[in-house]
Amino acid sequence: AQSVAQPEDQVNVAEGNPLTVKCTYSVSGNPYLFWYVQYPNRGLQFLLKYITGDNLVKGSYGFEAEFNKSQTSFHLKKPSALVSDSALYFCAVSPLTNRLAFGKGNQVVVIP
Amino acid sequence: EAGVAQSPRYKIIEKRQSVAFWCNPISGHATLYWYQQILGQGPKLLIQFQNNGVVDDSQLPKDRFSAERLKGVDSTLKIQPAKLEDSAVYLCASSLVVSGQGVGQETQYFGPGTRLLVL
């Protein structure tokens, strides 16, 4: 069965500094990897996904993620964090069957 | 393009009562999902429909939960009777089935969710 680990409960970063949210996964076969963001009282919003090809994936709002097969990781990054990036971030993995397995989420706090 | 619609947004009930949630997916999306998100956890898939057929309901507690998508468009999730541990946010998502692509590649688009509190 597939699973996702997001090891940090909360990530604090100063506005303007680089933001990294970590994700490692376990899945049989080729992984399809996703990042979603959730704002308070809102549903999940899609940020980006890795299917195949270039290991660096660019997504919405200036976010990008790097797929590392040897380390089974898919860390989310943003070069310069904004206060508006403060939210809950979820990593998810899907095998062929499309049952997404989500991590527990990381709360990101961007400090002005 | 309109997003996934859900109602109600909030619901408070007492244990052993019944409750129903409604979802209207993005127009043209054949696949519809219901997730349960307990506070402090990631969403967990309850049931997945493709058109009006069930693809995956292996994690649905079938003794109390039921779902239907009769005309292959909107869907209803019901809990009867509710338990305290059912307090959660219920998220509906939809995705577009594109012929020839692996299903796992599809992006799921989520609605705002229904927050349920069982007292």
PDB file of C-alpha atoms in Angstrom:
ATOM      1  CA  ALA A   1       0.000   0.000   0.000  1.00  0.00           C
ATOM      2  CA  GLN A   2       1.146   3.518  -0.705  1.00  0.00           C
ATOM      3  CA  SER A   3       1.979   6.004   2.045  1.00  0.00           C
ATOM      4  CA  VAL A   4       3.347   9.500   2.507  1.00  0.00           C
ATOM      5  CA  ALA A   5       5.397  10.950   5.345  1.00  0.00           C
ATOM      6  CA  GLN A   6       5.539  14.648   6.107  1.00  0.00           C
ATOM      7  CA  PRO A   7       7.926  14.672   9.051  1.00  0.00           C
ATOM      8  CA  GLU A   8       7.460  18.210  10.314  1.00  0.00           C
ATOM      9  CA  ASP A   9       4.237  19.375  11.947  1.00  0.00           C
ATOM     10  CA  GLN A  10       4.947  23.062  11.374  1.00  0.00           C
ATOM     11  CA  VAL A  11       7.380  24.997   9.225  1.00  0.00           C
ATOM     12  CA  ASN A  12       8.194  28.547  10.250  1.00  0.00           C
ATOM     13  CA  VAL A  13       9.926  30.843   7.790  1.00  0.00           C
ATOM     14  CA  ALA A  14      10.535  34.571   7.564  1.00  0.00           C
ATOM     15  CA  GLU A  15       8.920  36.440   4.707  1.00  0.00           C
ATOM     16  CA  GLY A  16      11.297  36.627   1.773  1.00  0.00           C
ATOM     17  CA  ASN A  17      13.267  33.550   2.810  1.00  0.00           C
ATOM     18  CA  PRO A  18      13.213  30.237   0.928  1.00  0.00           C
ATOM     19  CA  LEU A  19      10.463  27.827   1.916  1.00  0.00           C
ATOM     20  CA  THR A  20      10.839  24.038   1.886  1.00  0.00           C
ATOM     21  CA  VAL A  21       8.184  21.519   2.892  1.00  0.00           C
ATOM     22  CA  LYS A  22       9.433  17.944   3.030  1.00  0.00           C
ATOM     23  CA  CYS A  23       7.716  14.811   1.746  1.00  0.00           C
ATOM     24  CA  THR A  24       8.822  11.206   1.400  1.00  0.00           C
ATOM     25  CA  TYR A  25       6.718   8.448  -0.083  1.00  0.00           C
ATOM     26  CA  SER A  26       6.351   4.706  -0.405  1.00  0.00           C
ATOM     27  CA  VAL A  27       4.544   3.124  -3.340  1.00  0.00           C
ATOM     28  CA  SER A  28       4.767   0.062  -5.553  1.00  0.00           C
ATOM     29  CA  GLY A  29       5.685   0.899  -9.106  1.00  0.00           C
ATOM     30  CA  ASN A  30       6.033   4.346 -10.602  1.00  0.00           C
ATOM     31  CA  PRO A  31       4.708   7.069  -8.339  1.00  0.00           C
ATOM     32  CA  TYR A  32       2.456   9.925  -9.277  1.00  0.00           C
ATOM     33  CA  LEU A  33       3.061  12.694  -6.746  1.00  0.00           C
ATOM     34  CA  PHE A  34       0.957  15.717  -5.904  1.00  0.00           C
ATOM     35  CA  TRP A  35       1.033  18.785  -3.686  1.00  0.00           C
ATOM     36  CA  TYR A  36      -2.122  20.485  -2.472  1.00  0.00           C
ATOM     37  CA  VAL A  37      -2.612  23.557  -0.268  1.00  0.00           C
ATOM     38  CA  GLN A  38      -5.508  24.145   2.114  1.00  0.00           C
ATOM     39  CA  TYR A  39      -6.502  27.542   3.465  1.00  0.00           C
ATOM     40  CA  PRO A  40      -8.780  27.827   6.538  1.00  0.00           C
ATOM     41  CA  ASN A  41     -12.339  26.680   5.856  1.00  0.00           C
ATOM     42  CA  ARG A  42     -11.476  25.960   2.234  1.00  0.00           C
ATOM     43  CA  GLY A  43     -11.035  22.804   0.225  1.00  0.00           C
ATOM     44  CA  LEU A  44      -7.734  21.588  -1.100  1.00  0.00           C
ATOM     45  CA  GLN A  45      -6.234  23.506  -3.999  1.00  0.00           C
ATOM     46  CA  PHE A  46      -3.959  21.770  -6.499  1.00  0.00           C
ATOM     47  CA  LEU A  47      -0.405  23.159  -6.694  1.00  0.00           C
ATOM     48  CA  LEU A  48       1.550  20.767  -8.888  1.00  0.00           C
ATOM     49  CA  LYS A  49       2.172  17.145  -9.783  1.00  0.00           C
ATOM     50  CA  TYR A  50       4.915  14.841 -10.995  1.00  0.00           C
ATOM     51  CA  ILE A  51       3.994  12.177 -13.527  1.00  0.00           C
ATOM     52  CA  THR A  52       7.156  11.531 -15.531  1.00  0.00           C
ATOM     53  CA  GLY A  53      10.018  13.365 -17.184  1.00  0.00           C
ATOM     54  CA  ASP A  54      11.872  16.331 -15.702  1.00  0.00           C
ATOM     55  CA  ASN A  55      12.466  15.850 -11.994  1.00  0.00           C
ATOM     56  CA  LEU A  56      11.823  19.549 -11.302  1.00  0.00           C
ATOM     57  CA  VAL A  57       8.146  20.405 -11.549  1.00  0.00           C
ATOM     58  CA  LYS A  58       6.858  23.967 -11.565  1.00  0.00           C
ATOM     59  CA  GLY A  59       3.395  24.789 -10.298  1.00  0.00           C
ATOM     60  CA  SER A  60       1.060  27.538  -9.201  1.00  0.00           C
ATOM     61  CA  TYR A  61       1.951  30.637  -7.159  1.00  0.00           C
ATOM     62  CA  GLY A  62       5.717  30.255  -7.714  1.00  0.00           C
ATOM     63  CA  PHE A  63       5.969  26.820  -6.105  1.00  0.00           C
ATOM     64  CA  GLU A  64       8.105  24.018  -7.451  1.00  0.00           C
ATOM     65  CA  ALA A  65       8.954  20.493  -6.327  1.00  0.00           C
ATOM     66  CA  GLU A  66      11.832  18.150  -6.984  1.00  0.00           C
ATOM     67  CA  PHE A  67      11.310  14.437  -7.485  1.00  0.00           C
ATOM     68  CA  ASN A  68      14.185  12.319  -6.167  1.00  0.00           C
ATOM     69  CA  LYS A  69      13.691   8.643  -6.903  1.00  0.00           C
ATOM     70  CA  SER A  70      16.718   7.393  -4.959  1.00  0.00           C
ATOM     71  CA  GLN A  71      15.608   9.216  -1.813  1.00  0.00           C
ATOM     72  CA  THR A  72      11.876   8.642  -2.508  1.00  0.00           C
ATOM     73  CA  SER A  73      11.262  12.303  -1.838  1.00  0.00           C
ATOM     74  CA  PHE A  74       9.171  15.063  -3.377  1.00  0.00           C
ATOM     75  CA  HIS A  75       9.970  18.252  -1.453  1.00  0.00           C
ATOM     76  CA  LEU A  76       8.007  21.428  -2.149  1.00  0.00           C
ATOM     77  CA  LYS A  77       9.961  24.654  -2.503  1.00  0.00           C
ATOM     78  CA  LYS A  78       9.465  28.345  -3.036  1.00  0.00           C
ATOM     79  CA  PRO A  79      12.407  30.716  -3.433  1.00  0.00           C
ATOM     80  CA  SER A  80      10.846  33.627  -1.546  1.00  0.00           C
ATOM     81  CA  ALA A  81       7.967  33.040   0.864  1.00  0.00           C
ATOM     82  CA  LEU A  82       5.020  35.427   1.223  1.00  0.00           C
ATOM     83  CA  VAL A  83       2.799  35.928   4.262  1.00  0.00           C
ATOM     84  CA  SER A  84      -0.094  34.753   2.069  1.00  0.00           C
ATOM     85  CA  ASP A  85       1.635  31.370   1.710  1.00  0.00           C
ATOM     86  CA  SER A  86       0.710  30.589   5.316  1.00  0.00           C
ATOM     87  CA  ALA A  87      -1.529  27.524   5.017  1.00  0.00           C
ATOM     88  CA  LEU A  88      -1.677  23.747   5.393  1.00  0.00           C
ATOM     89  CA  TYR A  89       0.241  21.797   2.735  1.00  0.00           C
ATOM     90  CA  PHE A  90      -0.454  18.194   1.807  1.00  0.00           C
ATOM     91  CA  CYS A  91       1.698  15.804  -0.177  1.00  0.00           C
ATOM     92  CA  ALA A  92      -0.062  12.872  -1.836  1.00  0.00           C
ATOM     93  CA  VAL A  93       0.962   9.811  -3.821  1.00  0.00           C
ATOM     94  CA  SER A  94      -1.043   7.764  -6.268  1.00  0.00           C
ATOM     95  CA  PRO A  95      -0.291   4.482  -7.999  1.00  0.00           C
ATOM     96  CA  LEU A  96      -2.062   3.449 -11.168  1.00  0.00           C
ATOM     97  CA  THR A  97      -5.414   3.009  -9.436  1.00  0.00           C
ATOM     98  CA  ASN A  98      -5.803   6.700  -8.591  1.00  0.00           C
ATOM     99  CA  ARG A  99      -6.459   6.224  -4.889  1.00  0.00           C
ATOM    100  CA  LEU A 100      -4.598   9.219  -3.534  1.00  0.00           C
ATOM    101  CA  ALA A 101      -2.828   8.652  -0.217  1.00  0.00           C
ATOM    102  CA  PHE A 102      -2.287  11.905   1.643  1.00  0.00           C
ATOM    103  CA  GLY A 103       0.259  12.801   4.253  1.00  0.00           C
ATOM    104  CA  LYS A 104      -0.872  14.365   7.517  1.00  0.00           C
ATOM    105  CA  GLY A 105      -0.041  17.833   6.297  1.00  0.00           C
ATOM    106  CA  ASN A 106       2.394  20.558   7.266  1.00  0.00           C
ATOM    107  CA  GLN A 107       1.326  23.886   8.685  1.00  0.00           C
ATOM    108  CA  VAL A 108       3.429  26.639   7.122  1.00  0.00           C
ATOM    109  CA  VAL A 109       3.705  29.907   8.998  1.00  0.00           C
ATOM    110  CA  VAL A 110       5.355  32.802   7.182  1.00  0.00           C
ATOM    111  CA  ILE A 111       6.453  35.468   9.628  1.00  0.00           C
ATOM    112  CA  PRO A 112       6.306  39.088   8.432  1.00  0.00           C
TER     113      PRO A 112
ATOM    114  CA  GLU B   1     -15.258  27.387 -14.976  1.00  0.00           C
ATOM    115  CA  ALA B   2     -17.290  26.681 -11.860  1.00  0.00           C
ATOM    116  CA  GLY B   3     -15.633  24.541  -9.220  1.00  0.00           C
ATOM    117  CA  VAL B   4     -16.918  21.633  -7.185  1.00  0.00           C
ATOM    118  CA  ALA B   5     -19.975  22.654  -5.177  1.00  0.00           C
ATOM    119  CA  GLN B   6     -20.900  21.176  -1.798  1.00  0.00           C
ATOM    120  CA  SER B   7     -23.695  21.749   0.672  1.00  0.00           C
ATOM    121  CA  PRO B   8     -24.269  22.317   3.468  1.00  0.00           C
ATOM    122  CA  ARG B   9     -21.015  23.952   4.570  1.00  0.00           C
ATOM    123  CA  TYR B  10     -21.607  23.190   8.245  1.00  0.00           C
ATOM    124  CA  LYS B  11     -23.773  20.692  10.093  1.00  0.00           C
ATOM    125  CA  ILE B  12     -24.233  19.947  13.773  1.00  0.00           C
ATOM    126  CA  ILE B  13     -26.174  16.839  14.802  1.00  0.00           C
ATOM    127  CA  GLU B  14     -26.514  14.585  17.784  1.00  0.00           C
ATOM    128  CA  LYS B  15     -25.178  11.049  17.793  1.00  0.00           C
ATOM    129  CA  ARG B  16     -27.492   8.438  16.308  1.00  0.00           C
ATOM    130  CA  GLN B  17     -29.086  11.030  14.024  1.00  0.00           C
ATOM    131  CA  SER B  18     -28.736  10.859  10.256  1.00  0.00           C
ATOM    132  CA  VAL B  19     -27.174  13.419   7.934  1.00  0.00           C
ATOM    133  CA  ALA B  20     -26.692  13.845   4.193  1.00  0.00           C
ATOM    134  CA  PHE B  21     -24.192  15.819   2.165  1.00  0.00           C
ATOM    135  CA  TRP B  22     -24.528  16.887  -1.449  1.00  0.00           C
ATOM    136  CA  CYS B  23     -21.871  17.402  -4.107  1.00  0.00           C
ATOM    137  CA  ASN B  24     -21.977  18.731  -7.662  1.00  0.00           C
ATOM    138  CA  PRO B  25     -18.730  18.116  -9.560  1.00  0.00           C
ATOM    139  CA  ILE B  26     -17.112  20.222 -12.235  1.00  0.00           C
ATOM    140  CA  SER B  27     -19.099  19.967 -15.449  1.00  0.00           C
ATOM    141  CA  GLY B  28     -17.868  17.113 -17.627  1.00  0.00           C
ATOM    142  CA  HIS B  29     -15.890  15.379 -14.894  1.00  0.00           C
ATOM    143  CA  ALA B  30     -16.711  11.692 -14.934  1.00  0.00           C
ATOM    144  CA  THR B  31     -14.989  10.698 -11.703  1.00  0.00           C
ATOM    145  CA  LEU B  32     -16.222  11.793  -8.295  1.00  0.00           C
ATOM    146  CA  TYR B  33     -14.638  11.147  -4.897  1.00  0.00           C
ATOM    147  CA  TRP B  34     -15.742  11.526  -1.289  1.00  0.00           C
ATOM    148  CA  TYR B  35     -13.060  12.010   1.356  1.00  0.00           C
ATOM    149  CA  GLN B  36     -13.159  12.220   5.134  1.00  0.00           C
ATOM    150  CA  GLN B  37     -10.690  14.610   6.755  1.00  0.00           C
ATOM    151  CA  ILE B  38     -10.378  14.278  10.526  1.00  0.00           C
ATOM    152  CA  LEU B  39      -8.729  17.170  12.333  1.00  0.00           C
ATOM    153  CA  GLY B  40      -4.945  16.893  12.177  1.00  0.00           C
ATOM    154  CA  GLN B  41      -4.979  14.247   9.449  1.00  0.00           C
ATOM    155  CA  GLY B  42      -4.873  14.154   5.691  1.00  0.00           C
ATOM    156  CA  PRO B  43      -7.998  13.314   3.691  1.00  0.00           C
ATOM    157  CA  LYS B  44      -8.944   9.642   3.478  1.00  0.00           C
ATOM    158  CA  LEU B  45     -10.844   8.305   0.473  1.00  0.00           C
ATOM    159  CA  LEU B  46     -14.283   6.922   1.337  1.00  0.00           C
ATOM    160  CA  ILE B  47     -15.676   6.163  -2.104  1.00  0.00           C
ATOM    161  CA  GLN B  48     -14.886   6.769  -5.764  1.00  0.00           C
ATOM    162  CA  PHE B  49     -17.415   6.829  -8.605  1.00  0.00           C
ATOM    163  CA  GLN B  50     -16.801   6.754 -12.327  1.00  0.00           C
ATOM    164  CA  ASN B  51     -19.965   8.049 -13.965  1.00  0.00           C
ATOM    165  CA  ASN B  52     -22.653   6.353 -11.859  1.00  0.00           C
ATOM    166  CA  GLY B  53     -20.647   3.215 -11.020  1.00  0.00           C
ATOM    167  CA  VAL B  54     -18.620   2.587  -7.858  1.00  0.00           C
ATOM    168  CA  VAL B  55     -14.907   2.101  -8.540  1.00  0.00           C
ATOM    169  CA  ASP B  56     -13.600   1.893  -4.971  1.00  0.00           C
ATOM    170  CA  ASP B  57     -15.542   1.794  -1.696  1.00  0.00           C
ATOM    171  CA  SER B  58     -13.098  -0.349   0.251  1.00  0.00           C
ATOM    172  CA  GLN B  59     -12.655   2.276   2.996  1.00  0.00           C
ATOM    173  CA  LEU B  60     -16.331   3.184   3.346  1.00  0.00           C
ATOM    174  CA  PRO B  61     -17.892   2.010   6.660  1.00  0.00           C
ATOM    175  CA  LYS B  62     -20.816   0.413   4.953  1.00  0.00           C
ATOM    176  CA  ASP B  63     -22.750  -0.303   8.141  1.00  0.00           C
ATOM    177  CA  ARG B  64     -23.466   3.409   8.517  1.00  0.00           C
ATOM    178  CA  PHE B  65     -22.255   5.238   5.418  1.00  0.00           C
ATOM    179  CA  SER B  66     -23.847   5.147   1.974  1.00  0.00           C
ATOM    180  CA  ALA B  67     -23.351   7.128  -1.201  1.00  0.00           C
ATOM    181  CA  GLU B  68     -24.999   7.350  -4.571  1.00  0.00           C
ATOM    182  CA  ARG B  69     -24.516   9.068  -7.886  1.00  0.00           C
ATOM    183  CA  LEU B  70     -27.650   8.095  -9.716  1.00  0.00           C
ATOM    184  CA  LYS B  71     -27.384  10.104 -12.936  1.00  0.00           C
ATOM    185  CA  GLY B  72     -23.610  10.246 -13.120  1.00  0.00           C
ATOM    186  CA  VAL B  73     -23.466  13.900 -12.136  1.00  0.00           C
ATOM    187  CA  ASP B  74     -24.152  15.022  -8.581  1.00  0.00           C
ATOM    188  CA  SER B  75     -23.782  12.774  -5.572  1.00  0.00           C
ATOM    189  CA  THR B  76     -25.076  12.327  -2.022  1.00  0.00           C
ATOM    190  CA  LEU B  77     -23.203  10.898   0.960  1.00  0.00           C
ATOM    191  CA  LYS B  78     -25.279   9.767   3.939  1.00  0.00           C
ATOM    192  CA  ILE B  79     -24.411   8.767   7.475  1.00  0.00           C
ATOM    193  CA  GLN B  80     -26.999   6.859   9.482  1.00  0.00           C
ATOM    194  CA  PRO B  81     -26.669   6.659  12.446  1.00  0.00           C
ATOM    195  CA  ALA B  82     -23.875   9.108  13.178  1.00  0.00           C
ATOM    196  CA  LYS B  83     -21.242   8.482  15.824  1.00  0.00           C
ATOM    197  CA  LEU B  84     -19.042  10.943  17.677  1.00  0.00           C
ATOM    198  CA  GLU B  85     -16.007   9.792  15.684  1.00  0.00           C
ATOM    199  CA  ASP B  86     -17.694  10.863  12.449  1.00  0.00           C
ATOM    200  CA  SER B  87     -16.952  14.491  13.318  1.00  0.00           C
ATOM    201  CA  ALA B  88     -14.790  15.600  10.406  1.00  0.00           C
ATOM    202  CA  VAL B  89     -14.738  17.585   7.194  1.00  0.00           C
ATOM    203  CA  TYR B  90     -16.251  15.715   4.264  1.00  0.00           C
ATOM    204  CA  LEU B  91     -14.628  16.685   0.999  1.00  0.00           C
ATOM    205  CA  CYS B  92     -15.901  16.013  -2.471  1.00  0.00           C
ATOM    206  CA  ALA B  93     -13.531  16.013  -5.453  1.00  0.00           C
ATOM    207  CA  SER B  94     -13.842  15.379  -9.160  1.00  0.00           C
ATOM    208  CA  SER B  95     -11.497  14.612 -12.016  1.00  0.00           C
ATOM    209  CA  LEU B  96     -11.690  14.425 -15.786  1.00  0.00           C
ATOM    210  CA  VAL B  97     -11.206  11.000 -17.306  1.00  0.00           C
ATOM    211  CA  VAL B  98      -9.045  11.336 -20.404  1.00  0.00           C
ATOM    212  CA  SER B  99      -8.956   8.340 -22.681  1.00  0.00           C
ATOM    213  CA  GLY B 100      -5.562   6.640 -22.824  1.00  0.00           C
ATOM    214  CA  GLN B 101      -4.083   8.190 -19.707  1.00  0.00           C
ATOM    215  CA  GLY B 102      -3.333   6.306 -16.520  1.00  0.00           C
ATOM    216  CA  VAL B 103      -6.035   7.091 -14.018  1.00  0.00           C
ATOM    217  CA  GLY B 104      -3.490   7.830 -11.314  1.00  0.00           C
ATOM    218  CA  GLN B 105      -2.173  10.808 -13.234  1.00  0.00           C
ATOM    219  CA  GLU B 106      -5.390  12.757 -13.030  1.00  0.00           C
ATOM    220  CA  THR B 107      -5.624  15.895 -10.966  1.00  0.00           C
ATOM    221  CA  GLN B 108      -8.469  15.913  -8.489  1.00  0.00           C
ATOM    222  CA  TYR B 109     -10.263  19.195  -7.844  1.00  0.00           C
ATOM    223  CA  PHE B 110     -11.797  19.648  -4.422  1.00  0.00           C
ATOM    224  CA  GLY B 111     -14.879  21.406  -3.162  1.00  0.00           C
ATOM    225  CA  PRO B 112     -14.914  23.547   0.002  1.00  0.00           C
ATOM    226  CA  GLY B 113     -16.086  20.656   2.179  1.00  0.00           C
ATOM    227  CA  THR B 114     -18.820  20.110   4.751  1.00  0.00           C
ATOM    228  CA  ARG B 115     -17.761  20.419   8.368  1.00  0.00           C
ATOM    229  CA  LEU B 116     -19.720  17.935  10.505  1.00  0.00           C
ATOM    230  CA  LEU B 117     -19.862  18.031  14.281  1.00  0.00           C
ATOM    231  CA  VAL B 118     -21.531  15.119  16.060  1.00  0.00           C
ATOM    232  CA  LEU B 119     -22.492  15.832  19.682  1.00  0.00           C
TER     233      LEU B 119
END
